[in-house]
Short mmCIF file of C-alpha atoms in Angstrom, two decimals:
data_model
loop_
_atom_site.label_atom_id
_atom_site.label_comp_id
_atom_site.label_asym_id
_atom_site.label_seq_id
_atom_site.Cartn_x
_atom_site.Cartn_y
_atom_site.Cartn_z
CA MET A 938 12.72 -18.47 12.09
CA ARG A 939 14.68 -15.82 10.18
CA PHE A 940 11.46 -13.85 9.56
CA VAL A 941 10.43 -14.07 13.23
CA ALA A 942 13.91 -12.87 14.27
CA LEU A 943 13.64 -9.94 11.86
CA VAL A 944 10.22 -8.99 13.24
CA LEU A 945 11.58 -9.15 16.80
CA LEU A 946 14.56 -6.99 15.87
CA MET A 947 12.48 -4.33 14.09
CA LEU A 948 9.89 -4.17 16.87
CA SER A 949 12.56 -4.12 19.57
CA LEU A 950 14.22 -1.15 17.86
CA THR A 951 10.83 0.54 17.63
CA LEU A 952 10.27 -0.06 21.34
CA VAL A 953 13.68 1.43 22.19
CA LEU A 954 12.76 4.51 20.19
CA GLY A 955 9.60 4.76 22.28
CA CYS A 956 6.91 4.14 19.67
CA LEU A 957 4.81 1.10 18.81
CA GLU A 958 2.34 3.03 16.67
CA ALA A 959 1.91 2.15 13.01
CA LYS A 960 1.78 4.82 10.34
CA GLU A 961 -1.69 5.88 9.28
CA ALA A 962 -2.99 3.56 6.57
CA TRP A 963 -4.03 4.86 3.16
CA PRO A 964 -6.38 3.02 0.80
CA ALA A 965 -5.26 0.38 -1.68
CA VAL A 966 -7.04 1.52 -4.83
CA ILE A 967 -7.87 0.49 -8.38
CA PRO A 968 -7.23 3.39 -10.81
CA ASP A 969 -10.35 5.15 -12.08
CA ASP A 970 -9.60 4.46 -15.75
CA VAL A 971 -9.26 0.74 -15.01
CA LEU A 972 -12.58 0.71 -13.16
CA GLU A 973 -14.36 2.54 -15.97
CA SER A 974 -13.05 0.28 -18.74
CA ALA A 975 -13.84 -2.89 -16.73
CA GLY A 976 -17.33 -1.79 -15.68
CA TRP A 977 -16.66 -1.45 -11.95
CA THR A 978 -17.16 1.39 -9.47
CA GLU A 979 -16.19 2.44 -5.94
CA VAL A 980 -18.82 1.87 -3.25
CA GLY A 981 -18.97 4.34 -0.36
CA ASN A 982 -16.01 6.01 1.28
CA VAL A 983 -12.77 4.61 2.64
CA SER A 984 -13.14 3.26 6.18
CA TYR A 985 -10.32 3.17 8.72
CA GLU A 986 -9.72 0.87 11.65
CA THR A 987 -7.06 0.59 14.34
CA PHE A 988 -6.72 -2.39 16.65
CA GLU A 989 -4.11 -3.98 18.89
CA GLU A 990 -2.44 -7.27 18.01
CA GLU A 991 0.29 -9.32 19.65
CA ILE A 992 3.22 -9.69 17.26
CA ALA A 993 6.40 -11.47 18.34
CA GLY A 994 5.31 -11.12 21.97
CA LEU A 995 4.66 -7.38 21.80
CA LYS A 996 1.34 -5.51 21.76
CA VAL A 997 1.35 -3.21 18.75
CA SER A 998 -1.18 -1.10 16.88
CA VAL A 999 -2.36 -2.23 13.45
CA ASN A 1000 -3.87 0.34 11.08
CA VAL A 1001 -6.17 -0.67 8.21
CA ALA A 1002 -7.77 1.29 5.35
CA VAL A 1003 -10.65 -0.43 3.53
CA GLN A 1004 -12.30 0.42 0.20
CA GLN A 1005 -15.21 -1.43 -1.45
CA TYR A 1006 -15.91 -1.88 -5.15
CA SER A 1007 -18.79 -3.36 -7.13
CA SER A 1008 -19.36 -4.45 -10.71
CA THR A 1009 -21.82 -2.18 -12.50
CA LYS A 1010 -23.10 -5.20 -14.43
CA SER A 1011 -26.21 -7.04 -13.27
CA ILE A 1012 -26.75 -10.80 -13.44
CA SER A 1013 -30.00 -10.07 -15.29
CA GLU A 1014 -27.95 -8.75 -18.23
CA SER A 1015 -26.94 -12.33 -19.00
CA ILE A 1016 -30.05 -13.97 -17.52
CA PRO A 1017 -33.14 -11.89 -18.51
CA SER A 1018 -35.48 -14.13 -16.49
CA MET A 1019 -33.60 -13.36 -13.25
CA PRO A 1020 -36.40 -12.50 -10.76
CA VAL A 1021 -34.28 -10.09 -8.66
CA GLU A 1022 -31.65 -7.48 -9.50
CA SER A 1023 -28.19 -8.38 -8.28
CA SER A 1024 -24.69 -7.07 -8.97
CA ALA A 1025 -22.46 -9.55 -10.71
CA ALA A 1026 -19.56 -9.14 -8.28
CA GLY A 1027 -18.05 -7.22 -5.36
CA LEU A 1028 -14.50 -6.61 -4.16
CA VAL A 1029 -12.89 -5.20 -1.01
CA THR A 1030 -9.33 -3.92 -0.66
CA ALA A 1031 -7.48 -3.44 2.63
CA ARG A 1032 -4.08 -1.87 3.23
CA VAL A 1033 -2.58 -2.95 6.56
CA LEU A 1034 0.32 -1.28 8.40
CA VAL A 1035 2.20 -2.37 11.51
CA PRO A 1036 4.98 -0.47 13.34
CA GLY A 1037 8.51 -0.47 11.99
CA GLY A 1038 7.53 -1.02 8.37
CA VAL A 1039 7.76 -4.82 8.77
CA SER A 1040 5.64 -7.19 6.72
CA LEU A 1041 2.42 -8.33 8.34
CA PRO A 1042 3.00 -11.69 10.10
CA GLU A 1043 1.09 -14.60 8.57
CA PRO A 1044 -1.19 -15.31 11.58
CA VAL A 1045 -2.35 -11.68 11.73
CA MET A 1046 -2.89 -11.55 7.97
CA GLU A 1047 -4.92 -14.78 8.05
CA LYS A 1048 -7.07 -13.37 10.85
CA ILE A 1049 -7.86 -10.22 8.81
CA ILE A 1050 -8.58 -12.24 5.65
CA ASP A 1051 -10.90 -14.55 7.61
CA LYS A 1052 -12.72 -11.52 9.03
CA MET A 1053 -13.24 -10.10 5.51
CA ILE A 1054 -14.49 -13.45 4.18
CA GLN A 1055 -16.84 -13.93 7.13
CA ALA A 1056 -18.31 -10.47 6.49
CA TYR A 1057 -19.44 -11.71 3.06
CA VAL A 1058 -20.67 -15.02 4.49
CA GLU A 1059 -22.75 -13.39 7.22
CA GLN A 1060 -24.09 -10.54 5.09
CA LEU A 1061 -25.26 -12.82 2.28
CA ASP A 1062 -25.98 -16.02 4.28
CA ILE A 1063 -23.54 -18.05 2.20
CA THR A 1064 -23.57 -21.75 3.13
CA GLY A 1065 -21.21 -24.66 2.57
CA LEU A 1066 -18.11 -22.49 2.14
CA ARG A 1067 -15.04 -24.62 1.37
CA HIS A 1068 -11.47 -24.02 0.26
CA VAL A 1069 -10.86 -25.32 -3.28
CA GLU A 1070 -7.66 -23.83 -4.71
CA ASP A 1071 -4.47 -21.83 -4.14
CA GLY A 1072 -2.37 -19.94 -6.65
CA ASP A 1073 0.04 -17.07 -7.18
CA PHE A 1074 0.57 -14.18 -9.57
CA LYS A 1075 2.60 -11.00 -10.00
CA THR A 1076 0.91 -7.63 -9.63
CA ASP A 1077 1.32 -4.94 -12.29
CA SER A 1078 3.56 -3.12 -9.79
CA GLY A 1079 5.90 -6.11 -9.75
CA PHE A 1080 5.04 -7.66 -6.37
CA ASP A 1081 4.61 -11.41 -5.83
CA ALA A 1082 1.08 -12.23 -4.66
CA LYS A 1083 -0.76 -15.33 -3.48
CA TYR A 1084 -4.45 -16.15 -3.60
CA SER A 1085 -6.91 -18.71 -2.29
CA VAL A 1086 -10.34 -19.58 -3.69
CA TYR A 1087 -13.39 -20.68 -1.69
CA ARG A 1088 -16.77 -21.85 -2.96
CA GLY A 1089 -20.20 -21.76 -1.39
CA VAL A 1090 -23.90 -21.34 -2.13
CA LEU A 1091 -26.18 -18.33 -1.86
CA ASP A 1092 -29.76 -19.65 -1.64
CA LYS A 1093 -32.48 -17.03 -1.15
CA GLU A 1094 -34.98 -16.20 -3.89
CA VAL A 1095 -32.57 -17.82 -6.33
CA ARG A 1096 -29.80 -20.36 -5.81
CA LEU A 1097 -26.36 -19.14 -6.87
CA ASN A 1098 -22.96 -20.76 -6.67
CA VAL A 1099 -20.40 -18.21 -5.51
CA GLU A 1100 -16.63 -18.00 -5.35
CA ILE A 1101 -14.67 -15.91 -2.85
CA LEU A 1102 -11.13 -15.10 -3.94
CA ALA A 1103 -8.72 -13.78 -1.30
CA ALA A 1104 -5.35 -12.37 -2.44
CA HIS A 1105 -2.50 -10.75 -0.54
CA TRP A 1106 1.00 -9.37 -1.03
CA ASN A 1107 3.56 -7.11 0.63
CA ASP A 1108 4.76 -3.93 -1.03
CA ASP A 1109 7.61 -1.77 0.24
CA GLU A 1110 5.90 -0.68 3.47
CA SER A 1111 2.51 -2.36 3.89
CA THR A 1112 0.46 -5.49 3.28
CA ILE A 1113 -2.38 -5.39 0.77
CA ILE A 1114 -5.32 -7.79 1.06
CA VAL A 1115 -8.09 -8.10 -1.52
CA VAL A 1116 -11.22 -10.23 -1.13
CA ALA A 1117 -13.66 -10.58 -4.04
CA LEU A 1118 -16.99 -12.38 -4.43
CA TYR A 1119 -18.69 -13.36 -7.69
CA PRO A 1120 -21.27 -15.94 -8.85
CA TYR A 1121 -20.58 -18.72 -11.34
CA GLY A 1122 -22.37 -21.66 -12.94
CA ASP A 1123 -26.08 -22.50 -12.99
CA VAL A 1124 -28.72 -20.18 -11.55
CA VAL A 1125 -31.72 -22.06 -10.09
CA TYR A 1126 -35.14 -20.49 -9.42
CA SER A 1127 -38.23 -22.37 -8.21
CA GLY A 1128 -36.46 -25.69 -8.75
CA ARG A 1129 -35.42 -25.10 -12.35
CA THR A 1130 -32.26 -23.78 -13.98
CA ILE A 1131 -32.96 -20.41 -15.60
CA GLY A 1132 -29.47 -19.75 -16.92
CA SER A 1133 -25.76 -20.00 -16.33
CA ILE A 1134 -23.11 -17.44 -15.35
CA GLN A 1135 -19.56 -17.53 -16.63
CA SER A 1136 -17.00 -17.21 -13.84
CA LEU A 1137 -15.52 -13.73 -13.41
CA ARG A 1138 -12.34 -15.06 -11.81
CA GLY A 1139 -10.15 -13.94 -14.71
CA GLU A 1140 -11.66 -10.45 -14.72
CA VAL A 1141 -11.33 -10.17 -10.95
CA LEU A 1142 -7.69 -11.28 -10.99
CA GLU A 1143 -6.89 -8.67 -13.65
CA LEU A 1144 -8.44 -5.98 -11.44
CA ILE A 1145 -6.53 -7.19 -8.38
CA LYS A 1146 -3.25 -7.06 -10.29
CA LYS A 1147 -3.81 -3.32 -10.79
CA VAL A 1148 -4.44 -2.47 -7.13
CA GLU A 1149 -1.88 0.06 -5.96
#
């Protein structure tokens, strides 16, 4: 209740001042030297989105900046008999701003995270997605973060188990959301196991800690 009251107060003050527009979002990024040493790279350009959301009974603008990243490693590096080329992992960062510099309310944050997860699910035809774990960590910038892990199956030419890790935290003026996808475990092709992939969860978490 204290948080809701704070949101109402901040947004009410913003309304009195005549503005319910959020500041323009800027990307949440992983430093270039970190990407290079870890074997990851940026994919495409930053994309921006603005949409309206009801927060504490008020319609406000929400601004989002999104950047995609991909591992430069291929699954075939660890499984030479892999019949198709495939990146070992992908990651998306989003910085979200609402008016008044308040933290993003939980329901809005969950809606954005679900949208990012569903983008992976629909693009890759992931099936059987289920929530398996929650945890927390501290970013290298000193902010307290939470994460959730989901597991599903990608079954096209090969059958892969995949994990989706969704993390989020608030910094001084925005909310940062990171969603990553990576395979793990046995790889099955034509009914037989052709190799196994070690989970990249630890590597992914280390990258997420360095998002700024």
